[in-house]
mmCIF file of C-alpha atoms and ligand atoms in Angstrom:
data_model
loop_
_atom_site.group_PDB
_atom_site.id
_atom_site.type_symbol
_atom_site.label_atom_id
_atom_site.label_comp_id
_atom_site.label_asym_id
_atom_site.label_seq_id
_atom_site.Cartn_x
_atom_site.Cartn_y
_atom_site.Cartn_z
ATOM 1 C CA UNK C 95 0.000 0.000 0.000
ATOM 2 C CA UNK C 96 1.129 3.445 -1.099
ATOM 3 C CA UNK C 97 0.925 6.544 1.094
ATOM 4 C CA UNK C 98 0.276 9.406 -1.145
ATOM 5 C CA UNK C 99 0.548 12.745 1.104
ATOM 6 C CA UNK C 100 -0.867 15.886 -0.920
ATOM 7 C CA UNK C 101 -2.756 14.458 -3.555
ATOM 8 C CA UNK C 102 -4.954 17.421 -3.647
ATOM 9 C CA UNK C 103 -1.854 19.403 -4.693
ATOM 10 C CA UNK C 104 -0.026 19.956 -8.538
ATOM 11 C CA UNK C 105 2.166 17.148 -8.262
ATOM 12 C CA UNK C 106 0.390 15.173 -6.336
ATOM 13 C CA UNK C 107 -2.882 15.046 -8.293
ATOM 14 C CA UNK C 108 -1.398 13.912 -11.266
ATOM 15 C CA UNK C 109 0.482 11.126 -9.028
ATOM 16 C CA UNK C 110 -3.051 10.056 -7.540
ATOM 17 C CA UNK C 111 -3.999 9.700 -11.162
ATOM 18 C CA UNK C 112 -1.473 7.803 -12.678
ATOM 19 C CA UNK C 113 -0.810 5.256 -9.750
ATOM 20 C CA UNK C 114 -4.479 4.603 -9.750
ATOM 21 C CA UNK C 115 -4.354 3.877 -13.671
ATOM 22 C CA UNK C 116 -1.583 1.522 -12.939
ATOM 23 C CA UNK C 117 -3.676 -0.249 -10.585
ATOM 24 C CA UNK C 118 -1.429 0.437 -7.516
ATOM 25 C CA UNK C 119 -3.486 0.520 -4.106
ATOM 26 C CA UNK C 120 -3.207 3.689 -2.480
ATOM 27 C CA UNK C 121 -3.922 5.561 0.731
ATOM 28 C CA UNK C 122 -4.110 9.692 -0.159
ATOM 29 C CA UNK C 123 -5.640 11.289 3.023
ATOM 30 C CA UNK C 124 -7.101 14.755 2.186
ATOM 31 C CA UNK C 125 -5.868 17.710 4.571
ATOM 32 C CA UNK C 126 -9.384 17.220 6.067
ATOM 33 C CA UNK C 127 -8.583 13.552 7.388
ATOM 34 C CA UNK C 128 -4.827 14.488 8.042
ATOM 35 C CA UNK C 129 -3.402 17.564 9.084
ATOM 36 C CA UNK C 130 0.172 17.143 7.831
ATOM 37 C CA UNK C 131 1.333 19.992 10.160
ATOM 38 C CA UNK C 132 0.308 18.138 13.270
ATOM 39 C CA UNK C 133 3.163 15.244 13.600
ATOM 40 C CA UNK C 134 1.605 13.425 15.893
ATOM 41 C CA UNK C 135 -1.362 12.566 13.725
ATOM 42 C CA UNK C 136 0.675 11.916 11.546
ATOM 43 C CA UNK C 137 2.685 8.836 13.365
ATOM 44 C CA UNK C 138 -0.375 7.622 14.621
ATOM 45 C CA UNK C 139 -2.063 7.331 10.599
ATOM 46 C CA UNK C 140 1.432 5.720 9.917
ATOM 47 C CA UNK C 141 0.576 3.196 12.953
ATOM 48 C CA UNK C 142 -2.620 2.569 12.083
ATOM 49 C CA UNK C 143 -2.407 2.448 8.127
ATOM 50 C CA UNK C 144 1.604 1.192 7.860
ATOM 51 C CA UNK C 145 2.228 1.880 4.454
ATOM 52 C CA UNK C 146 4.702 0.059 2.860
ATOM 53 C CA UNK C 147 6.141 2.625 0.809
ATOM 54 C CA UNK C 148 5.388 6.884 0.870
ATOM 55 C CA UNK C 149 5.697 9.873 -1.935
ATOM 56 C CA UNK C 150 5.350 13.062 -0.432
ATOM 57 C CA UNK C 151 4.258 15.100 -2.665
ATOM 58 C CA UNK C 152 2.981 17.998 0.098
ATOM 59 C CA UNK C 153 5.021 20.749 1.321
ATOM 60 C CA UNK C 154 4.335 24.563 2.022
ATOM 61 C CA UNK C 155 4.897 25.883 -1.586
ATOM 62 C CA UNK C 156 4.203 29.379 -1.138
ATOM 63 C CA UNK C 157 7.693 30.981 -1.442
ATOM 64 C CA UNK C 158 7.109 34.674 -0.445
ATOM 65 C CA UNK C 159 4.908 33.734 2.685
ATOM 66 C CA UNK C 160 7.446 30.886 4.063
ATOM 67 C CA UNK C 161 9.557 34.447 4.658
ATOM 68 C CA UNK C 162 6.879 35.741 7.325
ATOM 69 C CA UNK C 163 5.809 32.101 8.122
ATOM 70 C CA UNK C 164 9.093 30.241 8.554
ATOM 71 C CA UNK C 165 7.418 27.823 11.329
ATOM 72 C CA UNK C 166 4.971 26.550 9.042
ATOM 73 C CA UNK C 167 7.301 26.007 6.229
ATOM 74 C CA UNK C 168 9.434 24.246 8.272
ATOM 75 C CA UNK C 169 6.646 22.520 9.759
ATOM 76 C CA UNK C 170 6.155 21.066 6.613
ATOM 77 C CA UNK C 171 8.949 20.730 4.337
ATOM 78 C CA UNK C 172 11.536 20.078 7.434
ATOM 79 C CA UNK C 173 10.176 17.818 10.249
ATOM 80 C CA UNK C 174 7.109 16.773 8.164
ATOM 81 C CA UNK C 175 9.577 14.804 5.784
ATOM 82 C CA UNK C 176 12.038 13.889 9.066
ATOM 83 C CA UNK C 177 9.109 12.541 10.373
ATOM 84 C CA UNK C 178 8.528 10.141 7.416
ATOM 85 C CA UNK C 179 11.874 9.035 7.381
ATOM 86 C CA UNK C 180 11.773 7.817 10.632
ATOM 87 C CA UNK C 181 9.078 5.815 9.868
ATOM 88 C CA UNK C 182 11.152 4.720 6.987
ATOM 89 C CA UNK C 183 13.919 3.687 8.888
ATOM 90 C CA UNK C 184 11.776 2.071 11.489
ATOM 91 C CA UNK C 185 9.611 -0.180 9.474
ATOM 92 C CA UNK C 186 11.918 -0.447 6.194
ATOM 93 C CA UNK C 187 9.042 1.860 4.129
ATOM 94 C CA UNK C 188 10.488 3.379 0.879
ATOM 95 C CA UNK C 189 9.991 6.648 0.940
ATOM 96 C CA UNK C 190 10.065 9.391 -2.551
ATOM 97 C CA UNK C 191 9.897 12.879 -1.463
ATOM 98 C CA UNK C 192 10.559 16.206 -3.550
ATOM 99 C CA UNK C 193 12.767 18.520 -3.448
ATOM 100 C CA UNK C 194 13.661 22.163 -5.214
ATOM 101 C CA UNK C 195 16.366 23.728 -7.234
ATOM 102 C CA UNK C 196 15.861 26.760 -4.067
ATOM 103 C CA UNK C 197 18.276 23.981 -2.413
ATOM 104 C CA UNK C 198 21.314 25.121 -5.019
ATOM 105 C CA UNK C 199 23.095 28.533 -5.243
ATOM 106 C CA UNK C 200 21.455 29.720 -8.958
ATOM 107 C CA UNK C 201 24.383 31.380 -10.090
ATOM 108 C CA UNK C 202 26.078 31.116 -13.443
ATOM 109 C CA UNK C 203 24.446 30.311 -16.302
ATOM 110 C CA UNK C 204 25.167 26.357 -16.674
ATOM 111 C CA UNK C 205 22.236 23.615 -15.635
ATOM 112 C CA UNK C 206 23.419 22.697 -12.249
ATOM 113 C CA UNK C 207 24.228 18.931 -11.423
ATOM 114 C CA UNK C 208 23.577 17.352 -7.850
ATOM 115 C CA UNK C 209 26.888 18.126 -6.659
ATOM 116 C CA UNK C 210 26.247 21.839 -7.327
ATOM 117 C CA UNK C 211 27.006 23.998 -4.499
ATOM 118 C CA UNK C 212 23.646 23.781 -2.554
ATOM 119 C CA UNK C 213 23.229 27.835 -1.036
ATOM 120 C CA UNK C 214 19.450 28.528 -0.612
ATOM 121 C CA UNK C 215 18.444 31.837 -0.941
ATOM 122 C CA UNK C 216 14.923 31.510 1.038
ATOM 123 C CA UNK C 217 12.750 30.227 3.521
ATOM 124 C CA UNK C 218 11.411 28.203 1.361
ATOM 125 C CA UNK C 219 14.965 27.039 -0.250
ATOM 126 C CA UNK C 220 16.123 26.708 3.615
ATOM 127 C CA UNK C 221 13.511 24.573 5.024
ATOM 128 C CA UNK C 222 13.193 22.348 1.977
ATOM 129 C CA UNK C 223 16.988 21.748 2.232
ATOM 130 C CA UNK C 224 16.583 20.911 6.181
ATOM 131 C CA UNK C 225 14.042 18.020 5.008
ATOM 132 C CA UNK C 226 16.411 16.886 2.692
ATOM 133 C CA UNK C 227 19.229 16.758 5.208
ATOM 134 C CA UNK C 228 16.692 14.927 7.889
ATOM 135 C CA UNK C 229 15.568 12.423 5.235
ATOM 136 C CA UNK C 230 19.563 11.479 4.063
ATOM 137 C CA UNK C 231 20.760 11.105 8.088
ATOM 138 C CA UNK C 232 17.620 9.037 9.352
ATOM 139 C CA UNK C 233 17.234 6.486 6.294
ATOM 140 C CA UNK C 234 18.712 5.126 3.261
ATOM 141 C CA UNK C 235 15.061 3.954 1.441
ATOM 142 C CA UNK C 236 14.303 6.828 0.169
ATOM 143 C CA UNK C 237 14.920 8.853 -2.837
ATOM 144 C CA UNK C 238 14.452 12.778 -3.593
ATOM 145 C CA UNK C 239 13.460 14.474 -6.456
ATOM 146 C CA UNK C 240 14.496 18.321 -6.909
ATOM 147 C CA UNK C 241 12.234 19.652 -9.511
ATOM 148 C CA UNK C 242 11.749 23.574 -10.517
ATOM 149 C CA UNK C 243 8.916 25.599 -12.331
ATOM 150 C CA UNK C 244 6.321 23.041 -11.295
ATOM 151 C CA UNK C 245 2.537 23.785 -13.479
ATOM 152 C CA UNK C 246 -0.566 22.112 -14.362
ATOM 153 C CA UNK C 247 -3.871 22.742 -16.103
ATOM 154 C CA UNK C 248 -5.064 23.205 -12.048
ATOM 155 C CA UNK C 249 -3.572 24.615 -9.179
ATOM 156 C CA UNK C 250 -1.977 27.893 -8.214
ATOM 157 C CA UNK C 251 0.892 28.520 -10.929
ATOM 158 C CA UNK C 252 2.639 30.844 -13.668
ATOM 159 C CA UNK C 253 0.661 29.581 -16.669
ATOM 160 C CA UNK C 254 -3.184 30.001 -14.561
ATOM 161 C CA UNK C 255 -1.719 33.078 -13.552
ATOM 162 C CA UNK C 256 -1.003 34.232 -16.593
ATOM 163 C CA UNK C 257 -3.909 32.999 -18.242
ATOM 164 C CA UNK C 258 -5.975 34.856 -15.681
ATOM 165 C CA UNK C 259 -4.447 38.186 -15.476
ATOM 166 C CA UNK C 260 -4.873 38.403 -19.669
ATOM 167 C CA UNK C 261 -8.384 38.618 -19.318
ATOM 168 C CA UNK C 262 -8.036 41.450 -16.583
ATOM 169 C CA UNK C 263 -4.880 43.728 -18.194
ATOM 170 C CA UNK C 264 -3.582 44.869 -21.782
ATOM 171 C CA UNK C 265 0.160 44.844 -20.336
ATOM 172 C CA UNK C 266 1.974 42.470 -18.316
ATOM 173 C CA UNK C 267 5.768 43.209 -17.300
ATOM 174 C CA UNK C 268 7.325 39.485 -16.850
ATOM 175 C CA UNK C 269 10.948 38.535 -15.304
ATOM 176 C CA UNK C 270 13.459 38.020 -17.994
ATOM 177 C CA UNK C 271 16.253 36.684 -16.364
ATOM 178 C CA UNK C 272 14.887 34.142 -14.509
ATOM 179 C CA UNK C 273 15.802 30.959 -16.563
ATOM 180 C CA UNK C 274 14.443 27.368 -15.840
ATOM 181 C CA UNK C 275 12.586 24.396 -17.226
ATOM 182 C CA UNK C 276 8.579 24.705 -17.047
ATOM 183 C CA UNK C 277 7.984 20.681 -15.629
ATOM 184 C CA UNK C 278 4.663 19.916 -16.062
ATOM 185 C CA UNK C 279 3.109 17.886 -12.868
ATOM 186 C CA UNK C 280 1.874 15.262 -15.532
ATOM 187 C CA UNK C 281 5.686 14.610 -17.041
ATOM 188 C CA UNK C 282 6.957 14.654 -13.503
ATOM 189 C CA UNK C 283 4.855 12.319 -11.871
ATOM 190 C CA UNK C 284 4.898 9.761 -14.980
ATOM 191 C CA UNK C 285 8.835 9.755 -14.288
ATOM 192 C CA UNK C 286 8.183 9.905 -10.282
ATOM 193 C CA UNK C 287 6.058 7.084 -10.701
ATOM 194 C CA UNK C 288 9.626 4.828 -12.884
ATOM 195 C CA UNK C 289 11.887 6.086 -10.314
ATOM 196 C CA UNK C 290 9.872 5.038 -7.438
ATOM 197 C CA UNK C 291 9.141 1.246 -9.384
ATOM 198 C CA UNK C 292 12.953 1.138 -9.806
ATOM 199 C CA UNK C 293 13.542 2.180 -6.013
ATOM 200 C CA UNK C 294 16.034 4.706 -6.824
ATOM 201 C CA UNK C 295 18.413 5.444 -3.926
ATOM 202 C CA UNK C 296 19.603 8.995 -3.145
ATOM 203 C CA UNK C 297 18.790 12.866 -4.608
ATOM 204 C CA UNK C 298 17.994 13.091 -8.572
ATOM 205 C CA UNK C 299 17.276 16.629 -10.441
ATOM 206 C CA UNK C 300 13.645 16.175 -12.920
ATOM 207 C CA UNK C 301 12.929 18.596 -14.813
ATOM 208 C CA UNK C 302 11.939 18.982 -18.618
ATOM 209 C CA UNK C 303 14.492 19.361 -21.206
ATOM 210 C CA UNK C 304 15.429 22.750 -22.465
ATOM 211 C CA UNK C 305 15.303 26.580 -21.158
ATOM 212 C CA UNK C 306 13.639 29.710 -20.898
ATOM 213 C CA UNK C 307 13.220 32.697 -19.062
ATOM 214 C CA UNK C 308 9.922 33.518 -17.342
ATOM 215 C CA UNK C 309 9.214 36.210 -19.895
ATOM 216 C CA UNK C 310 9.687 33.326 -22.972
ATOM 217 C CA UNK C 311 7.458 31.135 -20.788
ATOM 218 C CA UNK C 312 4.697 33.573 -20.952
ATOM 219 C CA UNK C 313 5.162 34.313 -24.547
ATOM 220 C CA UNK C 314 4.876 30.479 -25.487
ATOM 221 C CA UNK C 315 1.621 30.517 -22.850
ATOM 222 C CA UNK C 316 0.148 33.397 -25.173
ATOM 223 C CA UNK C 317 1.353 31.879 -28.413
ATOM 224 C CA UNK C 318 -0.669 29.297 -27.973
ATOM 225 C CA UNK C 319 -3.779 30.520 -26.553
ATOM 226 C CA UNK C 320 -3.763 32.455 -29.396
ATOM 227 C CA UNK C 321 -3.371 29.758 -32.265
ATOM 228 C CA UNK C 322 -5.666 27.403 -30.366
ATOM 229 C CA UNK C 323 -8.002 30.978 -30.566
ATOM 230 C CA UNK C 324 -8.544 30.186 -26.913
ATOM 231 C CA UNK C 325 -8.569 33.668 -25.212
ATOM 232 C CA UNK C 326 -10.494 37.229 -26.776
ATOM 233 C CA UNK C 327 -7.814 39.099 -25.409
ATOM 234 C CA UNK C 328 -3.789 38.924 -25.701
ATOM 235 C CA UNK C 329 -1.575 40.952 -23.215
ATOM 236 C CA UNK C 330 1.175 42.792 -24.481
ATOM 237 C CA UNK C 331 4.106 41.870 -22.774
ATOM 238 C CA UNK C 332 7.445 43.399 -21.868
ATOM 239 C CA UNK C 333 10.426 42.013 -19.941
ATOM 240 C CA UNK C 334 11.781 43.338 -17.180
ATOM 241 C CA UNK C 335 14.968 42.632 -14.401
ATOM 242 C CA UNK C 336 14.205 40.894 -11.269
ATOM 243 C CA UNK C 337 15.441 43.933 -9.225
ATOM 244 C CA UNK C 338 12.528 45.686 -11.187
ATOM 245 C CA UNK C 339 10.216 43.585 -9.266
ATOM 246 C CA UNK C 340 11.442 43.419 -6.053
ATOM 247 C CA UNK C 341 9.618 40.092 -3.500
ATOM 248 C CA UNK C 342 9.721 38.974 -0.435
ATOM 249 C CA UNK C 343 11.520 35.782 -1.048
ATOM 250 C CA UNK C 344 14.974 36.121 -3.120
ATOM 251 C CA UNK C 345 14.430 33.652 -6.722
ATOM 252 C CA UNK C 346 17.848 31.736 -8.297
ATOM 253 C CA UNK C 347 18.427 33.585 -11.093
ATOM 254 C CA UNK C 348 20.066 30.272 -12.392
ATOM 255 C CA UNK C 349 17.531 27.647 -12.316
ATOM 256 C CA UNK C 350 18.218 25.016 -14.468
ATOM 257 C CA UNK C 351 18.947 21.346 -13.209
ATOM 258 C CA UNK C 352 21.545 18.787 -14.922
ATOM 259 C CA UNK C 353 19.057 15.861 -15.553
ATOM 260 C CA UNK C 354 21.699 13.181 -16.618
ATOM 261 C CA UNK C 355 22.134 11.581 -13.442
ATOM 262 C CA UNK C 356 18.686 10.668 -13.281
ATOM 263 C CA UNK C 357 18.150 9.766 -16.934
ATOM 264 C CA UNK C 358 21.051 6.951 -16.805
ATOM 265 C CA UNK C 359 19.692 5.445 -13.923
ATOM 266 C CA UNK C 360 16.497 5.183 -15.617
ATOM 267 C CA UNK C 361 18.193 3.379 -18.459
ATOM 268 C CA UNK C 362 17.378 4.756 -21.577
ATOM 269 C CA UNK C 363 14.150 6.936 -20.627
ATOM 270 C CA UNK C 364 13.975 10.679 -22.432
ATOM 271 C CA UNK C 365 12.730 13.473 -20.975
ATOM 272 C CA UNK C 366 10.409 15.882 -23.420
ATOM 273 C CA UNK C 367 11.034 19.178 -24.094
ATOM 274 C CA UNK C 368 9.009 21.660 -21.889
ATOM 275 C CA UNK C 369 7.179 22.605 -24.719
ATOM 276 C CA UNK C 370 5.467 19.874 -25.191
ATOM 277 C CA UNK C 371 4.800 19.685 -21.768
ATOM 278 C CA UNK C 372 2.750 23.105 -22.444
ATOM 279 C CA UNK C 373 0.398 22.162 -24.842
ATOM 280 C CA UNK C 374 -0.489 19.481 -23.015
ATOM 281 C CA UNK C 375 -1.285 21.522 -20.206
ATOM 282 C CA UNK C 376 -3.261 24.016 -22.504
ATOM 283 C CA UNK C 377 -5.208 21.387 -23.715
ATOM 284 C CA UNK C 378 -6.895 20.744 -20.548
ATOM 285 C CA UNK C 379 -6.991 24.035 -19.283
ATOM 286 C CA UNK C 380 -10.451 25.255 -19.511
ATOM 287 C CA UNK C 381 -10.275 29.227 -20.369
ATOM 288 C CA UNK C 382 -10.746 31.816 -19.086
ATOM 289 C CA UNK C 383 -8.357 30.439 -15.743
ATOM 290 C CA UNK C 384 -10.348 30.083 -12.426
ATOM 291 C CA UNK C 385 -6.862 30.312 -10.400
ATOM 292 C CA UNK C 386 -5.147 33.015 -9.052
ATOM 293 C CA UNK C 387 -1.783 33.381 -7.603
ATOM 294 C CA UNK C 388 1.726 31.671 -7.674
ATOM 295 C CA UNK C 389 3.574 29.018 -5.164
ATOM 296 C CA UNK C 390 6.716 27.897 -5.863
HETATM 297 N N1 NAP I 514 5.367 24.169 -7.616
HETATM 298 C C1 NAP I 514 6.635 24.290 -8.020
HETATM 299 O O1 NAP I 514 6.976 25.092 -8.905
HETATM 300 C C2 NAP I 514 7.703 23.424 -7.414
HETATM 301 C C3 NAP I 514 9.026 23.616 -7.819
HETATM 302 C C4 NAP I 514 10.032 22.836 -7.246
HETATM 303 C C5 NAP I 514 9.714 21.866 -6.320
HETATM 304 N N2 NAP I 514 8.422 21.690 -5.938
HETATM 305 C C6 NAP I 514 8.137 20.670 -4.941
HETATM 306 O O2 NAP I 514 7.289 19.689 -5.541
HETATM 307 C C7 NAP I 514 6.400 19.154 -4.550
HETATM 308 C C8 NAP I 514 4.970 19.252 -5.036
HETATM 309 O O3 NAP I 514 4.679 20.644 -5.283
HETATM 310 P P1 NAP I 514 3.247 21.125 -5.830
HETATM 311 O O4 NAP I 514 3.498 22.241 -6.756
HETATM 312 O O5 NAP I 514 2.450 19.943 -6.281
HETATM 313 O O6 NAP I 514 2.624 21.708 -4.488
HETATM 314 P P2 NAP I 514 1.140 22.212 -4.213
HETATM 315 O O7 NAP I 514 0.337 22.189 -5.465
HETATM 316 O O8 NAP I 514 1.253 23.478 -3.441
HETATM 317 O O9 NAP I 514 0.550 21.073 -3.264
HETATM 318 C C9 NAP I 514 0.976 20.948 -1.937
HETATM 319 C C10 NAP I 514 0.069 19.968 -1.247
HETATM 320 O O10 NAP I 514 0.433 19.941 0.146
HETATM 321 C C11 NAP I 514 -0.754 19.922 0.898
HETATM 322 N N3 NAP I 514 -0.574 20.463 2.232
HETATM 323 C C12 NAP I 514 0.106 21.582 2.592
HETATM 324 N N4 NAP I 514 0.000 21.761 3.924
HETATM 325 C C13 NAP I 514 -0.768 20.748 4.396
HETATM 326 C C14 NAP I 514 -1.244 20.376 5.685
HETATM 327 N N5 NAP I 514 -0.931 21.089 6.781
HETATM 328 N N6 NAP I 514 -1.991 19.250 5.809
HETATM 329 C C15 NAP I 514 -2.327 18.525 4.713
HETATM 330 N N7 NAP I 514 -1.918 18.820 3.459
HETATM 331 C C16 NAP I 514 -1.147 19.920 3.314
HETATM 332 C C17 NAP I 514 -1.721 20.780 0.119
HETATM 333 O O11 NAP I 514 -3.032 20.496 0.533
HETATM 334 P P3 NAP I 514 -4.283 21.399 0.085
HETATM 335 O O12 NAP I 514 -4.488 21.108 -1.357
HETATM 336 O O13 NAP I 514 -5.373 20.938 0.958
HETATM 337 O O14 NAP I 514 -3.874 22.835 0.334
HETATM 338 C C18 NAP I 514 -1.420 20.338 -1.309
HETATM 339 O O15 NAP I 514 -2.163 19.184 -1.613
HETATM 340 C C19 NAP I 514 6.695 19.923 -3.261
HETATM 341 O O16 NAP I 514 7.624 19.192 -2.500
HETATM 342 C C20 NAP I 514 7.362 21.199 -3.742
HETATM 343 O O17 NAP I 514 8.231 21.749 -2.765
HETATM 344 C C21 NAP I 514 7.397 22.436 -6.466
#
């Protein structure tokens, strides 16, 4: 039996989904039957359920809150995790949790590798490295997954956001040196899903293939809600620096991830281009967005 923790969330959604379609038994307790921020509820559903394997697909993914609510991120993304590796280690439960590129300095201009110097900038980049840390000293069944520019047809993310404000402004100024891989929740939990059947061991970068700043991201959003004639109205758009839009959480300016560790281990799998990725997203998405705001 699989524990699924935040299946009402992007990632884990999409997880719920495709472990279901695979015919895999699963236990996915909504935040209504488990408060993941109250630990001891939490060892006694492990007690009373004992899962034989976990993905933890729920953290506290708002990045400019976790700066005035470090408890709660921690909460969540620190001894949350901890938590579940102890449970790991006790009982010999595999455990697949995710992780960030917030974890790695951002600097340069090179897709950073696993070994990259790991220098978080936030909160959020702290806390998610503490969980990390916790997971690697208390248990060696598990394996993490540091992922970046995480979206999905639903949820709170760029492309909804996007897709949102272009029915409500004629301009949009977007972040042009930002540069990352859009992952779409689908791609990454279809290779979650072959890295958790082959029991990986250790930390693995998964992204999409390819680049592009957040300002390209939103151009490629509009492209295409234009050819699929999806949206009356088309924002103009103009980049801009980061220091022209100042937040409360400090972003990598560097976020791509080396994915070649993860590919050889998986033998021969590829990993799509993020473009792809996008119209599949659009494709579901039914316009005009009902989702506001940004996490991670
Ligand atoms: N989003 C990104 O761009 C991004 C980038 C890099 C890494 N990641 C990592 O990828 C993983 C999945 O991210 P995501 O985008 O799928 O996150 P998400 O959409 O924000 O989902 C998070 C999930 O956690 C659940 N959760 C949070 N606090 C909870 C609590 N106290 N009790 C019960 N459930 C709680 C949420 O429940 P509710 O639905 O009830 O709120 C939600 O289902 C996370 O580890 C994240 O750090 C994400």
């Amino acid at each position: 039996m699989i524990l699924v923790l935040g299946s009402n969330g992007q990632v884990g959604h999409e997880l719920k989904r495709q472990l279901l379609e695979r015919g895999y038994e699963l236990l996915s307790p909504t935040r209504d039957e488990l408060d993941l921020s109250n630990l001891d509820a939490v060892k006694t559903y492990l007690q009373a359920h004992q899962p034989t394997s976990m993905i933890n697909a729920a953290a506290y993914t708002q990045v400019d809150k976790a700066e005035s609510e470090p408890q709660s991120a921690d909460m969540l993304n620190h001894r949350l995790p901890h938590t579940l590796a102890e449970y790991s280690q006790q009982t010999g439960a595999y455990l697949l949790h995710y992780s960030t590129d917030y974890v790695y300095a951002g600097q340069g201009t090179k897709p950073q590798d696993e070994n990259a110097p790991l220098i978080p900038q936030s909160v959020y980049g702290k806390t998610k490295l503490a969980g990390e840390m916790a997971i690697q000293a208390t248990t060696n069944r598990y394996s993490i997954l540091r992922t970046s520019w995480v979206y999905s047809y639903r949820g709170h993310n760029f492309m909804n956001t996007m897709l949102k404000l272009a029915s409500q402004r004629d301009v949009l100024t977007i972040v042009d040196d930002q540069v990352g891989t859009p992952t779409s929740a689908d791609i990454l939990a279809t290779f979650s899903i072959l890295a958790y059947e082959e029991r990986l061991k250790g930390i693995y970068n998964l992204t999409q293939e390819g680049e592009v700043s957040w300002y390209g991201f939103a151009k490629a959003i509009f492209e295409l809600a234009r050819k699929n004639k999806r949206l009356p109205n088309v924002p103009k758009l103009l980049p801009i620096k980061t220091c022209d839009y100042p937040t409360p959480a400090i972003r990598p300016l560097n976020s791509r991830l080396d994915c070649g560790k993860l590919l050889k281990a998986l033998d021969g799998v590829k990993l799509s281009d993020w473009k792809t990725g996008l119209s599949k997203e659009m494709t579901k998405q039914q316009l005009p967005g009902n989702q506001q705001g940004t996490s991670q």
